[in-house]
Every structure is written in structure tokens, then in C-alpha cells.
Short mmCIF file of C-alpha atoms in Angstrom, two decimals:
data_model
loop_
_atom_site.label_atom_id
_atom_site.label_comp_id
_atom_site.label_asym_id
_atom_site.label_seq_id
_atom_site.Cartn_x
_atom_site.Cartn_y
_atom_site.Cartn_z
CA UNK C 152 0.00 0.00 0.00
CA UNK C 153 1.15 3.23 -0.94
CA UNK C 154 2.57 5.24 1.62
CA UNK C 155 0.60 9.02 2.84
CA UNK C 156 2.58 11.54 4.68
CA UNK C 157 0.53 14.52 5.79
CA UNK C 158 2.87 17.84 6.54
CA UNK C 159 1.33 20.75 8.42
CA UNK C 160 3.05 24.19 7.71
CA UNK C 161 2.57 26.78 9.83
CA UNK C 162 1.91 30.61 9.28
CA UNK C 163 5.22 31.25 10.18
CA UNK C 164 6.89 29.09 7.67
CA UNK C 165 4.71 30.31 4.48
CA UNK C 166 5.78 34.00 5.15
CA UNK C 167 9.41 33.51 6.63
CA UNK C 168 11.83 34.79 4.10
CA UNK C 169 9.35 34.21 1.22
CA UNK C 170 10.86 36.11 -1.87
CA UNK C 171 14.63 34.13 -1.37
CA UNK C 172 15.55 31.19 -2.72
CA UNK C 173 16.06 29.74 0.98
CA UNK C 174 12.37 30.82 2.24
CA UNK C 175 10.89 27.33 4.17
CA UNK C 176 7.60 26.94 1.63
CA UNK C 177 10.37 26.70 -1.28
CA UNK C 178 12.65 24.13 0.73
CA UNK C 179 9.47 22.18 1.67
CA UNK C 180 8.02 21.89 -1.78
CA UNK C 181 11.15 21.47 -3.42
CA UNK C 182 11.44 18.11 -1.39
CA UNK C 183 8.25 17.09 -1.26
CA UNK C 184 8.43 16.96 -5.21
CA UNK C 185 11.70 15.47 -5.05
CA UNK C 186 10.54 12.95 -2.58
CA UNK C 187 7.38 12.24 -4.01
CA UNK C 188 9.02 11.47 -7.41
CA UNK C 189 11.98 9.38 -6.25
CA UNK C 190 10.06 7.66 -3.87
CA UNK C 191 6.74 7.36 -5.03
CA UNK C 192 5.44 8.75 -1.85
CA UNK C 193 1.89 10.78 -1.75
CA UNK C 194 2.02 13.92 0.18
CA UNK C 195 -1.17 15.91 1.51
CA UNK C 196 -0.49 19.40 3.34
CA UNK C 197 -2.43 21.28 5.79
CA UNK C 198 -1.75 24.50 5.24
CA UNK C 199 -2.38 27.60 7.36
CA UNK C 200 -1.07 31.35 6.10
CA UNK C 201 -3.97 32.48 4.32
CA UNK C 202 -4.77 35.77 6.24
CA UNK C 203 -1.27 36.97 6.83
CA UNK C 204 -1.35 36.36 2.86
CA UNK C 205 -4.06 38.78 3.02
CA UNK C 206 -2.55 41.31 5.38
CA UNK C 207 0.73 41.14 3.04
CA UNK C 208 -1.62 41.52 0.07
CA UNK C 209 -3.63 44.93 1.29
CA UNK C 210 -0.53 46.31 3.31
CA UNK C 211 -2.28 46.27 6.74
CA UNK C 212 0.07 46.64 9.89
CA UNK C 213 -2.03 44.64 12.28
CA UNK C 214 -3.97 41.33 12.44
CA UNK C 215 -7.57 42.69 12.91
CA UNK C 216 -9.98 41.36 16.26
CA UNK C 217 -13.19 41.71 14.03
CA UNK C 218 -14.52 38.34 13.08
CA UNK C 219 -15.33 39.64 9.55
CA UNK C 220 -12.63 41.20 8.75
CA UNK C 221 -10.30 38.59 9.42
CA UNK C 222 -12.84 36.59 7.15
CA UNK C 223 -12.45 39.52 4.24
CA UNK C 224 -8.63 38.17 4.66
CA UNK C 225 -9.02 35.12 4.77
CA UNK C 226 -10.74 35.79 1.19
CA UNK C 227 -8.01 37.68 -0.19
CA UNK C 228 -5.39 35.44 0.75
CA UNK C 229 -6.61 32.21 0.07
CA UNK C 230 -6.28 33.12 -3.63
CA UNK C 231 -2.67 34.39 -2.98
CA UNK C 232 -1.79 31.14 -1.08
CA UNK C 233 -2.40 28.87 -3.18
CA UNK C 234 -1.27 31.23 -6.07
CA UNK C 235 2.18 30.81 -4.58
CA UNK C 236 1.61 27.02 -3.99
CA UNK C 237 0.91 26.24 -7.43
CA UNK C 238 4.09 28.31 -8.90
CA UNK C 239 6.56 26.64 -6.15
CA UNK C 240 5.08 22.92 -7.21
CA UNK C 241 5.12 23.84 -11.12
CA UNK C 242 8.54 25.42 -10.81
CA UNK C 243 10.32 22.77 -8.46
CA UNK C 244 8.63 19.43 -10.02
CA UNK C 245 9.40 20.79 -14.16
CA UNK C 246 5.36 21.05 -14.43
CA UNK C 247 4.85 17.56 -13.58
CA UNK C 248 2.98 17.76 -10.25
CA UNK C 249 -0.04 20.47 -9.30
CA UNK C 250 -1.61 21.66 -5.71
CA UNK C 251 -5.31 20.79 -5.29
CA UNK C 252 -6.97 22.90 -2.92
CA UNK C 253 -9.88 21.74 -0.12
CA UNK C 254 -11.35 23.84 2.08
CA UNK C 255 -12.77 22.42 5.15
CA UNK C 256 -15.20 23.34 8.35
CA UNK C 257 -15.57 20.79 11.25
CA UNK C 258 -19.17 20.71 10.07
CA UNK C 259 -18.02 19.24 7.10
CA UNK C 260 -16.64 16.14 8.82
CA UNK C 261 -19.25 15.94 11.41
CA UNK C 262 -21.79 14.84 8.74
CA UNK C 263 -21.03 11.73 7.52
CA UNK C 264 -22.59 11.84 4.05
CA UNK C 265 -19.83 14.75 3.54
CA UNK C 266 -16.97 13.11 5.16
CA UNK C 267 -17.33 10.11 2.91
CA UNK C 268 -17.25 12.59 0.01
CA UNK C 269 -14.32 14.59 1.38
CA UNK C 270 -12.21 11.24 1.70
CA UNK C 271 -13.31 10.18 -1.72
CA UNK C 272 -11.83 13.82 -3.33
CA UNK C 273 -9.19 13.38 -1.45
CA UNK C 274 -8.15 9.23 -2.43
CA UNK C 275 -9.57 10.70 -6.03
CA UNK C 276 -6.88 13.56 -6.34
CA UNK C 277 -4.28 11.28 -4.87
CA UNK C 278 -4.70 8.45 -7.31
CA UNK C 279 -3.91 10.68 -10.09
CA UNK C 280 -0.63 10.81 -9.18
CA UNK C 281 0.74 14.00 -9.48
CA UNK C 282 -1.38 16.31 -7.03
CA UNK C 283 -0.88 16.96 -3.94
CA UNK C 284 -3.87 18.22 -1.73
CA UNK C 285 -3.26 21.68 0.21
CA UNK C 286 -6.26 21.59 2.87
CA UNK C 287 -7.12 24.74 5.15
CA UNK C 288 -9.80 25.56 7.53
CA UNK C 289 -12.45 27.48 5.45
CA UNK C 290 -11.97 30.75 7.69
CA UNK C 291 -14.17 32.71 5.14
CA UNK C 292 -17.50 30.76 6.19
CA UNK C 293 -15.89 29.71 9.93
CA UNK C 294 -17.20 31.10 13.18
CA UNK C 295 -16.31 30.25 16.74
CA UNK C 296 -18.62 27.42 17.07
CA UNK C 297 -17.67 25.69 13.26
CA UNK C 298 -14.16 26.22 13.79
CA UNK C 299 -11.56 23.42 14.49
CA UNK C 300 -9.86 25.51 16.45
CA UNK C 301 -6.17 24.98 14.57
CA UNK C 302 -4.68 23.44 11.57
CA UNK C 303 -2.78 21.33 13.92
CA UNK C 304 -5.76 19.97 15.05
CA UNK C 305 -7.11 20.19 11.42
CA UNK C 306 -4.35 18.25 10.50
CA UNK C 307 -4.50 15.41 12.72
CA UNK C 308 -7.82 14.96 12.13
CA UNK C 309 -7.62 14.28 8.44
CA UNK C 310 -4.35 12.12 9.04
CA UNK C 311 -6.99 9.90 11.01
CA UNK C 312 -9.81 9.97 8.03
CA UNK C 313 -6.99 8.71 5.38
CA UNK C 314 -4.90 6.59 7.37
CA UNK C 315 -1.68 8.36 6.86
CA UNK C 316 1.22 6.31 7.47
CA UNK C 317 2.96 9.82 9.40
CA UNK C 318 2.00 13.11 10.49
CA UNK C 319 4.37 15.55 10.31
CA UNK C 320 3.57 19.00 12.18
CA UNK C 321 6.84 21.44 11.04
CA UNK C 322 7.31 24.41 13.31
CA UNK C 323 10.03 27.10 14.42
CA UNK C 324 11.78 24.91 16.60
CA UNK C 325 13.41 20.91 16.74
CA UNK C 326 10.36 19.53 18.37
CA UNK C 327 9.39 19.07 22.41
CA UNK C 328 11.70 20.66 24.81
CA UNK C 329 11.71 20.09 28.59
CA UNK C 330 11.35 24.09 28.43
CA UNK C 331 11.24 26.96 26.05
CA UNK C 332 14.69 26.81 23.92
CA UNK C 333 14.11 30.49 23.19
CA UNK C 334 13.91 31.50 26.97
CA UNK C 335 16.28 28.36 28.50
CA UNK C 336 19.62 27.01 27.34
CA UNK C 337 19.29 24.30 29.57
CA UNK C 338 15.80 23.15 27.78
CA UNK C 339 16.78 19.75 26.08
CA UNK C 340 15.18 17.79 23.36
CA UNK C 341 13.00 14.85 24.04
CA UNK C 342 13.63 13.00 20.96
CA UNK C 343 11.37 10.15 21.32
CA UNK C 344 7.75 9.86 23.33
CA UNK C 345 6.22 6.37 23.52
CA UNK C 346 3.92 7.23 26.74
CA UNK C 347 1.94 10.38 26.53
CA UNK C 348 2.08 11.33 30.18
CA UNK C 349 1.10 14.31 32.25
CA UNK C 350 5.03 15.50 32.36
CA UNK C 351 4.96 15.71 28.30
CA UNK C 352 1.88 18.11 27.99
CA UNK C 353 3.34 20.22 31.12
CA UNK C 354 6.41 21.05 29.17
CA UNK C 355 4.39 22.58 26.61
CA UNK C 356 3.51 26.42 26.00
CA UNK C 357 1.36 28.36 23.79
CA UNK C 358 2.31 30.73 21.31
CA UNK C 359 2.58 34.50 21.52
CA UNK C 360 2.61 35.24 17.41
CA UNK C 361 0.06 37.43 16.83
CA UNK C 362 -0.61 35.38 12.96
CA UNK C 363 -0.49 31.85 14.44
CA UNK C 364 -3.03 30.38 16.45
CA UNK C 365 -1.90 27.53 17.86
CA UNK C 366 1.36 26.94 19.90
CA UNK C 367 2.51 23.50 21.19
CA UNK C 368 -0.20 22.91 23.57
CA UNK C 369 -2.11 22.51 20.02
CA UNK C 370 0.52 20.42 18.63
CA UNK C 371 0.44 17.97 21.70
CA UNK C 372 -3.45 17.76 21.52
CA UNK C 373 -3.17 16.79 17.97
CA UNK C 374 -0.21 14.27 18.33
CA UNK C 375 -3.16 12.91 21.11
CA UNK C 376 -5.71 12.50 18.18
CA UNK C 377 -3.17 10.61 15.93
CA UNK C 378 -1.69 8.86 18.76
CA UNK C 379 -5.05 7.34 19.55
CA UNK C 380 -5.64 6.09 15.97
CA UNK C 381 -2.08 4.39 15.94
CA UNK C 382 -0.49 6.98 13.71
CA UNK C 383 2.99 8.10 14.32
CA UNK C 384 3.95 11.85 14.38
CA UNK C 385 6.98 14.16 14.25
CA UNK C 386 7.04 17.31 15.46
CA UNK C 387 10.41 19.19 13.55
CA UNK C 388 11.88 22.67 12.45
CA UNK C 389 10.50 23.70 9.18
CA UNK C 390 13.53 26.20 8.58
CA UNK C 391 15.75 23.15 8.45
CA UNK C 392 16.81 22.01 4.74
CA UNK C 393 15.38 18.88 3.85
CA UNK C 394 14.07 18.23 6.95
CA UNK C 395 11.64 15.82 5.34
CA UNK C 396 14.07 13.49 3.92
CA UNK C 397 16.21 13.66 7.29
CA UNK C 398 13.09 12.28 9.12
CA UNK C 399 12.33 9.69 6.89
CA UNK C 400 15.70 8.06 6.85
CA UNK C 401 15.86 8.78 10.55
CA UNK C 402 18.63 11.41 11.18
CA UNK C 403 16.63 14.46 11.73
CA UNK C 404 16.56 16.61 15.26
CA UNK C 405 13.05 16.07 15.50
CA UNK C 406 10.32 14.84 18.56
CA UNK C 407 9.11 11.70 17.19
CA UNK C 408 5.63 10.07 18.75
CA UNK C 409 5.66 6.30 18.54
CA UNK C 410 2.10 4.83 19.56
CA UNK C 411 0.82 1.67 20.09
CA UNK C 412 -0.98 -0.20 16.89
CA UNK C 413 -4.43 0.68 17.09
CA UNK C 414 -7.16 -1.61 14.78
CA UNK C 415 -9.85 0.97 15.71
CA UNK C 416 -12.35 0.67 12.48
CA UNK C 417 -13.27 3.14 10.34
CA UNK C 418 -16.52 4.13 11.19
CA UNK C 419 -15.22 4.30 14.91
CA UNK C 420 -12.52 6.67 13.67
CA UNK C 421 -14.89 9.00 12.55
CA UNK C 422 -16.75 9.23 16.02
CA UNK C 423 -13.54 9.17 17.60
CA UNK C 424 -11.77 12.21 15.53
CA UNK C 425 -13.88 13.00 13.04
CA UNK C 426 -16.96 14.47 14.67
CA UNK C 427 -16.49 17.54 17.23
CA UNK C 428 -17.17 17.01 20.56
CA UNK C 429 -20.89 18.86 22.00
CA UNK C 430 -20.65 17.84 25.12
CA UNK C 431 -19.08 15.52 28.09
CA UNK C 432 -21.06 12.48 29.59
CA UNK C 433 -20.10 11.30 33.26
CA UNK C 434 -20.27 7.58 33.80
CA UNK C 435 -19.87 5.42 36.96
CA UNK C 436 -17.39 2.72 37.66
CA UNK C 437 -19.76 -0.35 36.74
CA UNK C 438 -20.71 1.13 33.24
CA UNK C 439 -16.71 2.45 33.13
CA UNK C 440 -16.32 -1.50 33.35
CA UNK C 441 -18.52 -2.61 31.10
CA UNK C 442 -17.52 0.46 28.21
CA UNK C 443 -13.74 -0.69 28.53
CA UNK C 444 -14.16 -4.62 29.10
CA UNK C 445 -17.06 -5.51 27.44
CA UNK C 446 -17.66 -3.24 24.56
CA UNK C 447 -21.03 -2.72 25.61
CA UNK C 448 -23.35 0.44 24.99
CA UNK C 449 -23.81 2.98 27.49
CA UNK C 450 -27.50 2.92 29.26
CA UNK C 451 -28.71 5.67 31.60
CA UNK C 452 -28.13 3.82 34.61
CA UNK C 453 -25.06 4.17 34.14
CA UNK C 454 -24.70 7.99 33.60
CA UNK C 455 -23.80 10.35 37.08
CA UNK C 456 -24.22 13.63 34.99
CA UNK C 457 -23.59 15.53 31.67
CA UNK C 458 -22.52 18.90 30.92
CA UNK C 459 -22.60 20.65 27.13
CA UNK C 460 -25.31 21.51 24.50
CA UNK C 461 -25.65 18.39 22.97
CA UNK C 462 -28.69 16.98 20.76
CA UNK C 463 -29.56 13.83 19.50
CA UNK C 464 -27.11 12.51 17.20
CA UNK C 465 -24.06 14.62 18.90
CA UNK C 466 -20.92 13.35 19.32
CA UNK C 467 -19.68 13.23 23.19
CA UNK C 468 -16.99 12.32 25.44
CA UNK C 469 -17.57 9.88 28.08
CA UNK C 470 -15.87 10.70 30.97
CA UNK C 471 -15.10 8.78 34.42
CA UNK C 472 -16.43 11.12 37.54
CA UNK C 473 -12.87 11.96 38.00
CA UNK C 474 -13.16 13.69 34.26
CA UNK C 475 -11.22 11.46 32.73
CA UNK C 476 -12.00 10.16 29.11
CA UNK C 477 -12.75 6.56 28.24
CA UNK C 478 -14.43 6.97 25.05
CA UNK C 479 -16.98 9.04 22.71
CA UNK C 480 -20.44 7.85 21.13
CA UNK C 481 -23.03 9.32 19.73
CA UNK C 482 -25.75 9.61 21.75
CA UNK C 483 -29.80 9.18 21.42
CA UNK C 484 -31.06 11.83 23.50
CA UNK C 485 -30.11 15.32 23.90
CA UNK C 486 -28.68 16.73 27.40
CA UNK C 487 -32.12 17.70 29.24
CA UNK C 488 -33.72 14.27 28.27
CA UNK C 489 -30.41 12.73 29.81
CA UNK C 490 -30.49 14.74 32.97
CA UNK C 491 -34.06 13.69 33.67
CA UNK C 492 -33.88 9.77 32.78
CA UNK C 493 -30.12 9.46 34.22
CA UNK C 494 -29.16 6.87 36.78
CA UNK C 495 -32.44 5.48 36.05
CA UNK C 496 -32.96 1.67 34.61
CA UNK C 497 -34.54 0.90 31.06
CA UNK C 498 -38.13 -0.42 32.83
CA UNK C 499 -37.88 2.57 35.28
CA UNK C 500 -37.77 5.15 32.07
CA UNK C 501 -40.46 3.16 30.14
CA UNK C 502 -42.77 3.36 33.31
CA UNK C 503 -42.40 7.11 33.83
CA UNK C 504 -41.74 8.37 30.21
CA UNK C 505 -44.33 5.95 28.46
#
């Protein structure tokens, strides 16, 4: 089976340095064509950058707050992204191979008539052969409650859908430090993570770049989503030359998460990652038991207490008391119709809600 690497390139790494010949987005396409013809390897980026293409585009000094505005952006510079994809993959792969672009909402892979037809564009374009897929959050049509939040998280999410063989999620710095390099010299590299603990996700920070919008608190939750589908992901410097290559024959400076094999099937994938979470469901130990051990269904007897704004047909995270998560389903009954019949057994409900 043909191998699928998905690379996620940051704001940061589409505008660094963009008009040399050393700018990242030239290095990274360059070897991505290289790599893709020498090694028959299909690519798919997640690309973010399309509103600081817009502020380049109309000269403004400052990221605007207003919602709309930074839509009207997002407008203009989606255009002049991909614009400057589609030169860098014509001029770097001799007009053999072309960007395809996709632009996505999580409402788009919560329903799962449009899911199927997302993944079937995107095996489509990659059976041709010579395209590579350049996916972005649709920030045009995207408000607070549509968004996923961050192309990290974006790009972990469709790594899950296609069953990439790697995610790669390139960034400013080597990977995971045990503290900020920028701030620490005595910060060191954690090279490889087999056990996503606590201690890894406390050595994390956010980001204080005023054109990004995640830092690597949203690069850890995403390496979470992956991790739980059995994919394996590196976090690595983007600046680097041929960084790609160095991680596939193992000699980069990277953070590399190894996970355990996961067999989770397909349409479990898309509860687990594909739809967005509406609300959280708190179970007791005996249905924790019988979730984990027995792969049984969750009944309302077993439920302590929800929280959210969740509907029929929502996708929700089942939680232990303590607020940890064991699972997600989609559930039957909205939140107030759980409230009332939780805790409560199936000829208990029947006799007061007849």
C-alpha cells in the first residue's frame, strides 16, 4: 500500500523569508516533489497562512480582532496562497505535479454523508498521481462554534480519516523541549515519546505570534488524536533544509511520537476524531467496566451527569467522575432528556416516560 505523509506548515513558515531562494515553503516543496518522485510517496499538506497572505496583500500593519474582517482576509489570501503554492510545485517538479486545494469546516466532517465525500476527493486527487492536496480551515465561512480551532488539530484529524502512514507538524523549533529553547539554554530535546504522560503536555507552551493560532499545547493535543488512531507523528523545524528526507531516513533533530498499533475501524474513527465534541457524559465505575471490558453500549443507569449543548445525534466524550475520558459515542437523547432519565434503569424510564 502506498505510503501518505501529511505535513502541516505553519503561518510562520509560508511568510518567513518568502521572496529568497532559501524561504521554508520553497525548501518544503522542493522536497516534497523530489521525494514524491523518487520515492513514489503521496504527500497531503495542511496549510495555514492564508490571512497573513491577506494582510501582506492589502498592506495592513495589524492582524484585525473583528470576526469579519479577518474573514475579508481570509478571502483575499486564500487566492494568494495557493497562487504561490501552485508556482513553487510547477517550478520545483518541471510542471509535472499540481496543488489541489480543499477547504474544510468541522461541520463538514461531522456529517457523515460529507466526510465520505471529502475522503473520496481526497483518495480521487491522490490516485492521479501528481497532485498533492493543500487543505485549510475554510476561515471565510468559519465562526467560533464551526471552527476546528487549529490546523494542527485540522491536521490530525484528516491524518486519522486517510490513514496516513505519518503526520508531520513542522514548526520554528526541533520539536518538544523540557522548556522553552528560546527562553532556557538548559531546555533539552525529548527526541522520542512512547507514553503520553502528564510531564509531556506540562512542558508545553502556547504561542505568543500574533498570525499563528496555535502553539505546542495545540501540537500535543493533535499528536493525542493521531496517537489514539495508531499513527505516528513528528514534530520538527521547518527552517531546516530537507528536513523531510532527514526524518524519513531517521537522522533528523526532530520529537518523534511512537504509539501503540491501534485496529480501531473506520466508522469508529470517525466518532472518535472526526466528529467535534458537544458535550461531556459522566459515567460510573460499573458502566466504566462494562464500556472498557465488554464493549457494551452505554444505558442511563449508568450515567452520574452531563454537561454541554448536545442533541440527538451529537458526538460526546464519556468521561469517568474523575473527568477522565474513556471513550466518545453518539448519543440518542439530547442533554435535558439525559439529565431527567439518568441513573435510572430501562423499565424505570419506560414506566415514567411511556
Amino acid at each position: 500500500m502506498k505510503q501518505v505523509i501529511v505535513v502541516k506548515i505553519g503561518t510562520d513558515l509560508v511568510h518567513s523569508n518568502r521572496k529568497t531562494r532559501n524561504s521554508p515553503i520553497r525548501n518544503i516543496v522542493r522536497e516534497i516533489c523530489k521525494i514524491k518522485k523518487e520515492n513514489h510517496i503521496d504527500f497531503l499538506i495542511v496549510s495555514s497562512g492564508a490571512i497573513g497572505c491577506g494582510v501582506d496583500l492589502l498592506g495592513i500593519k495589524d492582524r484585525p480582532k473583528e470576526l469579519s474582517f479577518r474573514q475579508a482576509l481570509a478571502s483575499v489570501g486564500q487566492v494568494e496562497l495557493m497562487r504561490r503554492y501552485t508556482q513553487l510545485f510547477k517550478f520545483y517538479s518541471h510542471n509535472e505535479i499540481f496543488p489541489a486545494q480543499i477547504l474544510l469546516t468541522a461541520t463538514d466532517l461531522d456529517n457523515r454523508v460529507s466526510y465520505i465525500n471529502i475522503l473520496n476527493t481526497i483518495h480521487k486527487l491522490l490516485d492521479l498521481g501528481n497532485i498533492v492536496p493543500v487543505i485549510n480551515e475554510n476561515d471565510t465561512v468559519a465562526t467560533e462554534e464551526i471552527k476546528f480551532g487549529d490546523n494542527d488539530t485540522l491536521s490530525a484529524r484528516i491524518a486519522v480519516r486517510i490513514n496516513a502512514s505519518l503526520l508531520v507538524i513542522l514548526t520554528d523549533v526541533d520539536g518538544l523541549y523540557t522548556g522553552n529553547p528560546k527562553l532556557s539554554p538548559e531546555a533539552k530535546l525529548i527526541t522520542e515519546v512512547r507514553n503520553l504522560s502528564q510531564q509531556i503536555f506540562s512542558y508545553a507552551e502556547e504561542t505568543n505570534n500574533e498570525y499563528s493560532v496555535g502553539g505546542m499545547v495545540t501540537k500535543l493535543e493533535a499528536v493525542k488524536i493521531a496517537w489514539r488512531a495508531g499513527i505516528t507523528t513528528v514534530i520538527a523545524n521547518g527552517y531546516v533544509k530537507n528536513i523531510l528526507t532527514k526524518i524519513l531516513q531517521g537522522e533528523a533533530s526532530c520529537t518523534k511520537f511512537i504509539p501503540p498499533k491501534s485496529t480501531i475501524p473506520h466508522r469508529k474513527k470517525w466518532i472518535a476524531f472526526g466528529k467535534t465534541v458537544k458535550g461531556r457524559v459522566f459515567v460510573d465505575e460499573g458502566a466504566k467496566n462494562a464500556l472498557l471490558n465488554k464493549g457494551s453500549s452505554l444505558l442511563p443507569v449508568g450515567v452520574v451527569s452531563a454537561e454541554g449543548n448536545f442533541k440527538k445525534g451529537d458526538c460526546v466524550s464519556v468521561c469517568t467522575i474523575k473527568g477522565e475520558e474513556i471513550g466518545r459515542g453518539i448519543v440518542s437523547v439530547g442533554i435535558n432528556d439525559l439529565l431527567m432519565i439518568k441513573g435510572k434503569k430501562t423499565a424505570e424510564i419506560k414506566k415514567d416516560y411511556p
